[in-house]
Amino acid sequence: MTAAEVGDDVYGEDPSVRTLEETVADLFGHQAAVFVPSGTMGNQVCLQLVVPPASELLCDADAHVVTYEHGAAAALGGISSRTVPGPLLTAADVEPHLRPAGWGTVVTAAVSVEQTHNRAGGAVHPLADLQALRALTCAHGIALHCDGARIWNAAVASGVALSAYGTLFDTLSVCLSKGLGAPVGSLVVTDAARAERARTVRKRLGGGMRQAGVLAAAGSYVVAHHLERLAEDHRRAALIGQDVGVLPQTNIVALDVHDGPAFAAAARDHGVLVSVVGPRRVRLVTHLDVDDCGARRAADVVARLAPAHLAG
Ligand SMILES: Cc1ncc(COP(=O)(O)O)c(C=O)c1O
């Protein structure tokens, strides 16, 4: 990062940002990528590209875009969101809910899926289901967006190439700052024309950054060096889940407990930080900074707390 060559990225003059954008676009089989400060901004830029104001986004009820982004699609993009029971949407789940123009109803402009799915415990959308969704959205002339905050984990867990996932979507938002371990940053991945518009939307949202090359350099580093090692995070998550009968597909261990805050407090007392994601649901996430020793410790603590706390 300290050696990064920088320029003014709002003018498109930061070589380190450009390198990162080109590398990531290429990995996902797209023409272009745009560096943004966060996954939330990445999603919101993408949604504004594919869903005109007063049109509709369809997504699953637990999707990050409608759960954790504080109503941004509506507040900032004028987008109406409708949710379908999920979490891993299939074409059959979505088709009955599509609303074409001319019905006197709000028009469905895009479908969004999350790969991997955060609140579904890091579950991976099967490639065949995504291909069927692509065929459905193409047939209806609507866009398909991917919240790919952890799509890297999906690729490593499934063996499916990033480009095989990437080319199914009109827009993707992918994060460098999660399991890959960069301090900050995400990218909007799409075609060249949309990428141009994305730079305008990003600026409007306050995400145009000047000498962002220091951050982009970290991003390029983690893409080059930390992708394959995500398999270690998956192995460690499996270790944490195994004694309590939870087998995560990737790096998120979701636990159903009697009382989420009480479980988190007890785990914290034993030195393990756990996120509360619902009154009776918690999650543990493995990443670059959790080594074998840490994972074993978390596994011991979860197993020790399980008899009193785990539901079911
Ligand atoms: C699935 C998913 N999408 C988007 C985001 C947003 O990323 P950020 O925290 O960088 O805004 C997250 C963050 O946890 C996430 O889990």
Coordinates of N, CA and C in Angstrom, one line a residue, residues 33-171:
A33 N -15.1 -2.7 -14.3 CA -15.4 -2.7 -12.8 C -15.1 -1.3 -12.3
V34 N -15.8 -0.9 -11.2 CA -15.7 0.4 -10.6 C -15.5 0.2 -9.1
F35 N -14.4 0.7 -8.6 CA -14.0 0.6 -7.2 C -14.9 1.5 -6.3
V36 N -15.5 1.0 -5.3 CA -16.3 1.7 -4.4 C -15.9 1.5 -3.0
P37 N -16.3 2.3 -2.0 CA -15.8 2.2 -0.6 C -16.4 1.0 0.1
S38 N -17.6 0.5 -0.2 CA -18.2 -0.5 0.6 C -19.1 -1.4 -0.3
G39 N -19.4 -2.6 0.3 CA -20.4 -3.5 -0.3 C -21.8 -2.9 -0.4
T40 N -22.1 -2.1 0.6 CA -23.4 -1.5 0.5 C -23.5 -0.5 -0.6
M41 N -22.5 0.3 -0.8 CA -22.5 1.3 -1.9 C -22.4 0.5 -3.2
G42 N -21.7 -0.6 -3.3 CA -21.6 -1.4 -4.5 C -23.0 -1.9 -4.9
N43 N -23.7 -2.4 -3.9 CA -25.1 -2.9 -4.2 C -26.0 -1.7 -4.7
Q44 N -25.9 -0.6 -4.0 CA -26.8 0.5 -4.3 C -26.5 1.1 -5.7
V45 N -25.2 1.2 -6.0 CA -24.9 1.7 -7.3 C -25.5 0.7 -8.4
C46 N -25.2 -0.6 -8.2 CA -25.8 -1.6 -9.1 C -27.3 -1.5 -9.3
L47 N -28.0 -1.4 -8.1 CA -29.4 -1.3 -8.2 C -29.9 -0.1 -9.0
Q48 N -29.2 1.0 -8.7 CA -29.6 2.2 -9.5 C -29.3 2.1 -11.0
L49 N -28.4 1.2 -11.3 CA -28.1 1.0 -12.8 C -29.2 0.2 -13.5
V50 N -29.8 -0.7 -12.7 CA -30.7 -1.6 -13.4 C -32.2 -1.5 -13.0
V51 N -32.5 -0.7 -12.0 CA -33.9 -0.5 -11.6 C -34.2 1.0 -11.6
P52 N -34.9 1.5 -12.6 CA -35.3 2.9 -12.6 C -36.2 3.3 -11.5
P53 N -36.1 4.5 -11.0 CA -37.0 5.0 -9.9 C -38.5 4.5 -10.2
A54 N -39.1 4.1 -9.1 CA -40.5 3.7 -9.2 C -40.7 2.4 -9.8
S55 N -39.7 1.7 -10.2 CA -39.8 0.3 -10.6 C -39.4 -0.6 -9.5
E56 N -39.5 -1.9 -9.7 CA -39.4 -2.8 -8.6 C -38.2 -3.8 -8.7
L57 N -37.6 -4.0 -7.5 CA -36.6 -5.0 -7.4 C -37.2 -6.2 -6.6
L58 N -36.9 -7.4 -7.1 CA -37.4 -8.7 -6.4 C -36.2 -9.3 -5.8
C59 N -36.3 -9.6 -4.5 CA -35.2 -10.4 -3.9 C -35.8 -11.2 -2.8
D60 N -34.9 -12.0 -2.1 CA -35.4 -12.8 -1.0 C -35.6 -12.0 0.2
A61 N -36.4 -12.5 1.1 CA -36.8 -11.7 2.3 C -35.6 -11.4 3.3
D62 N -34.6 -12.3 3.2 CA -33.5 -12.1 4.1 C -32.2 -11.5 3.4
A63 N -32.4 -11.0 2.2 CA -31.3 -10.4 1.4 C -30.7 -9.2 2.2
H64 N -29.4 -9.1 2.1 CA -28.7 -7.9 2.7 C -29.3 -6.6 2.2
V65 N -29.6 -6.6 0.9 CA -30.1 -5.3 0.3 C -31.4 -4.8 0.9
V66 N -32.2 -5.7 1.5 CA -33.4 -5.2 2.2 C -33.3 -5.4 3.7
T67 N -32.2 -5.9 4.2 CA -32.1 -6.2 5.6 C -31.2 -5.2 6.3
Y68 N -30.1 -4.9 5.7 CA -29.0 -4.2 6.3 C -28.6 -2.9 5.7
E69 N -29.3 -2.5 4.6 CA -28.9 -1.3 3.9 C -29.8 -0.1 4.2
H70 N -30.5 -0.2 5.3 CA -31.2 1.0 5.8 C -32.2 1.6 4.8
G71 N -32.8 0.8 4.0 CA -33.8 1.4 3.1 C -33.2 2.2 1.9
A72 N -31.9 2.0 1.7 CA -31.2 2.8 0.7 C -31.8 2.7 -0.7
A73 N -32.3 1.5 -1.1 CA -32.8 1.4 -2.5 C -34.0 2.4 -2.6
A74 N -34.8 2.4 -1.6 CA -36.0 3.3 -1.6 C -35.6 4.8 -1.4
A75 N -34.8 5.0 -0.4 CA -34.4 6.4 0.0 C -33.6 7.1 -1.0
L76 N -32.6 6.3 -1.6 CA -31.7 7.0 -2.5 C -32.0 6.7 -4.0
G77 N -32.6 5.5 -4.3 CA -32.8 5.2 -5.7 C -34.3 5.2 -6.1
G78 N -35.2 5.5 -5.2 CA -36.6 5.5 -5.5 C -37.1 4.2 -6.0
I79 N -36.4 3.1 -5.4 CA -36.7 1.8 -5.9 C -37.7 1.1 -4.9
S80 N -38.7 0.4 -5.5 CA -39.6 -0.3 -4.7 C -39.1 -1.8 -4.6
S81 N -38.9 -2.3 -3.4 CA -38.4 -3.7 -3.3 C -39.6 -4.6 -2.8
R82 N -39.6 -5.8 -3.5 CA -40.6 -6.8 -3.0 C -39.8 -8.0 -2.8
T83 N -40.2 -8.7 -1.7 CA -39.4 -9.9 -1.3 C -40.3 -11.1 -1.5
V84 N -39.5 -12.2 -1.7 CA -40.1 -13.5 -2.0 C -39.4 -14.4 -1.0
P85 N -40.1 -15.4 -0.4 CA -39.5 -16.3 0.5 C -38.3 -17.0 -0.1
G86 N -37.2 -17.1 0.6 CA -35.9 -17.6 0.0 C -35.4 -18.7 0.9
P87 N -34.1 -18.7 1.3 CA -33.2 -17.6 0.9 C -32.6 -17.8 -0.5
L88 N -32.4 -19.0 -1.0 CA -31.7 -19.2 -2.3 C -32.8 -19.3 -3.4
L89 N -33.0 -18.1 -4.0 CA -34.1 -18.1 -5.0 C -33.9 -18.9 -6.2
T90 N -34.9 -19.6 -6.7 CA -34.8 -20.3 -7.9 C -35.8 -19.6 -8.9
A91 N -35.7 -20.0 -10.2 CA -36.6 -19.5 -11.2 C -38.0 -19.7 -10.8
A92 N -38.3 -20.9 -10.3 CA -39.7 -21.3 -9.9 C -40.2 -20.4 -8.8
D93 N -39.3 -20.0 -7.9 CA -39.7 -19.1 -6.8 C -40.1 -17.7 -7.3
V94 N -39.3 -17.3 -8.3 CA -39.4 -15.9 -8.8 C -40.5 -15.7 -9.8
E95 N -40.6 -16.6 -10.7 CA -41.5 -16.4 -11.9 C -42.9 -16.0 -11.6
P96 N -43.6 -16.6 -10.6 CA -45.0 -16.1 -10.4 C -45.1 -14.7 -9.9
H97 N -43.9 -14.1 -9.5 CA -44.0 -12.8 -8.9 C -43.6 -11.7 -9.9
L98 N -43.1 -12.0 -11.0 CA -42.7 -11.0 -12.0 C -43.9 -10.2 -12.5
R99 N -43.7 -8.9 -12.6 CA -44.8 -8.0 -13.0 C -44.4 -7.2 -14.2
P100 N -44.8 -7.6 -15.4 CA -44.4 -6.9 -16.6 C -45.1 -5.6 -16.8
A101 N -44.6 -4.8 -17.7 CA -45.3 -3.5 -17.9 C -46.7 -3.8 -18.5
G102 N -47.6 -2.8 -18.3 CA -48.9 -2.9 -19.0 C -50.0 -3.6 -18.1
W103 N -49.6 -4.0 -16.9 CA -50.6 -4.6 -16.0 C -51.2 -3.6 -15.1
G104 N -50.7 -2.3 -15.2 CA -51.2 -1.4 -14.2 C -50.6 -1.6 -12.9
T105 N -49.5 -2.3 -12.8 CA -48.8 -2.6 -11.5 C -47.4 -2.0 -11.7
V106 N -46.7 -1.9 -10.5 CA -45.3 -1.5 -10.6 C -44.6 -2.6 -11.4
V107 N -43.6 -2.1 -12.2 CA -42.9 -3.0 -13.2 C -41.7 -3.6 -12.5
T108 N -41.5 -4.9 -12.6 CA -40.3 -5.6 -12.1 C -39.2 -5.3 -13.1
A109 N -38.1 -4.7 -12.5 CA -37.0 -4.3 -13.4 C -35.8 -5.3 -13.2
A110 N -35.7 -5.8 -12.0 CA -34.5 -6.7 -11.7 C -34.8 -7.7 -10.6
V111 N -34.0 -8.7 -10.6 CA -34.0 -9.7 -9.6 C -32.6 -9.7 -9.0
S112 N -32.5 -9.8 -7.6 CA -31.2 -9.8 -7.0 C -31.1 -11.1 -6.2
V113 N -29.9 -11.7 -6.3 CA -29.6 -12.8 -5.4 C -28.3 -12.5 -4.7
E114 N -28.0 -13.3 -3.7 CA -26.8 -13.1 -2.8 C -26.0 -14.3 -2.8
Q115 N -24.7 -14.2 -3.2 CA -23.8 -15.3 -3.3 C -22.5 -15.0 -2.6
T116 N -22.1 -15.7 -1.5 CA -23.0 -16.7 -0.8 C -24.0 -15.9 0.0
H117 N -25.0 -16.6 0.6 CA -26.0 -15.9 1.3 C -25.7 -15.8 2.8
N118 N -25.5 -14.5 3.2 CA -25.1 -14.2 4.5 C -26.0 -14.8 5.6
R119 N -27.3 -14.4 5.6 CA -28.2 -14.9 6.6 C -28.6 -16.3 6.5
A120 N -28.3 -16.9 5.4 CA -28.5 -18.4 5.3 C -27.2 -19.1 5.6
G121 N -26.4 -18.5 6.4 CA -25.2 -19.2 6.9 C -24.2 -19.5 5.8
G122 N -24.0 -18.5 4.9 CA -22.9 -18.7 3.9 C -23.3 -19.8 2.8
A123 N -24.6 -20.0 2.6 CA -25.0 -21.0 1.7 C -24.6 -20.6 0.2
V124 N -24.3 -21.6 -0.6 CA -23.9 -21.3 -2.0 C -25.1 -21.6 -2.9
H125 N -25.4 -20.6 -3.7 CA -26.4 -20.8 -4.8 C -25.9 -21.8 -5.8
P126 N -26.5 -22.9 -6.1 CA -26.0 -23.8 -7.1 C -26.0 -23.1 -8.5
L127 N -25.0 -23.5 -9.2 CA -24.8 -22.8 -10.5 C -26.0 -23.1 -11.4
A128 N -26.6 -24.3 -11.4 CA -27.7 -24.6 -12.3 C -28.9 -23.7 -12.0
D129 N -29.1 -23.4 -10.7 CA -30.2 -22.6 -10.3 C -30.0 -21.2 -10.8
L130 N -28.8 -20.7 -10.7 CA -28.5 -19.3 -11.2 C -28.6 -19.3 -12.8
Q131 N -28.2 -20.4 -13.4 CA -28.4 -20.4 -14.9 C -29.9 -20.3 -15.3
A132 N -30.7 -21.0 -14.5 CA -32.1 -21.0 -14.8 C -32.7 -19.6 -14.5
L133 N -32.2 -19.0 -13.5 CA -32.7 -17.6 -13.2 C -32.3 -16.7 -14.3
R134 N -31.0 -16.9 -14.8 CA -30.6 -16.0 -15.9 C -31.5 -16.2 -17.1
A135 N -31.8 -17.5 -17.4 CA -32.7 -17.7 -18.6 C -34.1 -17.0 -18.4
L136 N -34.6 -17.1 -17.1 CA -35.9 -16.5 -16.8 C -35.8 -15.0 -17.0
T137 N -34.8 -14.4 -16.4 CA -34.7 -12.9 -16.4 C -34.5 -12.4 -17.9
C138 N -33.7 -13.2 -18.6 CA -33.5 -12.8 -20.0 C -34.8 -12.9 -20.8
A139 N -35.5 -14.0 -20.6 CA -36.8 -14.2 -21.3 C -37.8 -13.0 -21.0
H140 N -37.7 -12.5 -19.8 CA -38.6 -11.4 -19.4 C -38.0 -10.0 -19.6
G141 N -36.8 -10.0 -20.1 CA -36.1 -8.7 -20.4 C -35.8 -7.9 -19.2
I142 N -35.5 -8.6 -18.1 CA -35.2 -7.8 -16.8 C -33.8 -8.2 -16.4
A143 N -33.3 -7.4 -15.5 CA -31.8 -7.6 -15.1 C -31.7 -8.6 -14.0
L144 N -30.5 -9.1 -13.9 CA -30.2 -10.0 -12.7 C -28.9 -9.4 -12.1
H145 N -29.1 -9.1 -10.8 CA -28.0 -8.5 -10.0 C -27.5 -9.6 -9.0
C146 N -26.2 -9.5 -8.7 CA -25.7 -10.4 -7.7 C -25.0 -9.6 -6.6
D147 N -25.5 -9.7 -5.4 CA -24.8 -9.2 -4.2 C -23.7 -10.3 -3.9
G148 N -22.5 -10.1 -4.5 CA -21.5 -11.1 -4.4 C -20.4 -10.7 -3.4
A149 N -20.9 -10.2 -2.3 CA -20.0 -9.8 -1.2 C -19.0 -11.0 -0.9
R150 N -19.5 -12.2 -0.9 CA -18.7 -13.4 -0.6 C -18.7 -14.4 -1.8
I151 N -18.8 -13.8 -3.0 CA -18.8 -14.7 -4.2 C -17.5 -15.5 -4.3
W152 N -16.5 -14.9 -3.8 CA -15.2 -15.6 -3.8 C -15.3 -16.9 -3.0
N153 N -15.9 -16.9 -1.9 CA -16.1 -18.1 -1.1 C -16.9 -19.1 -1.8
A154 N -17.9 -18.7 -2.6 CA -18.7 -19.6 -3.3 C -17.9 -20.3 -4.4
A155 N -17.0 -19.5 -5.1 CA -16.2 -20.1 -6.1 C -15.2 -21.1 -5.6
V156 N -14.6 -20.8 -4.4 CA -13.7 -21.7 -3.8 C -14.4 -23.0 -3.3
A157 N -15.5 -22.8 -2.7 CA -16.3 -24.0 -2.2 C -16.8 -24.9 -3.3
S158 N -17.3 -24.3 -4.4 CA -18.0 -25.1 -5.4 C -17.0 -25.5 -6.5
G159 N -15.9 -24.8 -6.6 CA -15.0 -25.1 -7.8 C -15.5 -24.5 -9.1
V160 N -16.6 -23.7 -9.0 CA -17.1 -23.0 -10.2 C -16.2 -21.7 -10.4
A161 N -15.8 -21.4 -11.6 CA -15.0 -20.3 -11.9 C -15.7 -19.0 -11.6
L162 N -15.0 -18.0 -11.1 CA -15.7 -16.7 -10.9 C -16.3 -16.2 -12.2
S163 N -15.7 -16.4 -13.3 CA -16.3 -16.0 -14.6 C -17.6 -16.7 -15.0
A164 N -17.7 -18.0 -14.5 CA -18.9 -18.7 -14.8 C -20.0 -18.1 -14.0
Y165 N -19.8 -17.7 -12.8 CA -20.8 -17.0 -12.1 C -21.0 -15.6 -12.7
G166 N -19.9 -14.9 -12.9 CA -20.0 -13.5 -13.2 C -20.8 -13.2 -14.5
T167 N -20.6 -14.0 -15.5 CA -21.3 -13.8 -16.8 C -22.8 -14.0 -16.7
L168 N -23.3 -14.6 -15.6 CA -24.7 -14.8 -15.5 C -25.4 -13.5 -15.1
F169 N -24.7 -12.5 -14.6 CA -25.3 -11.3 -14.0 C -25.0 -10.1 -14.9
D170 N -26.0 -9.2 -14.8 CA -25.8 -7.9 -15.5 C -25.0 -7.0 -14.6
T171 N -25.1 -7.1 -13.3 CA -24.3 -6.3 -12.4 C -24.0 -7.2 -11.2

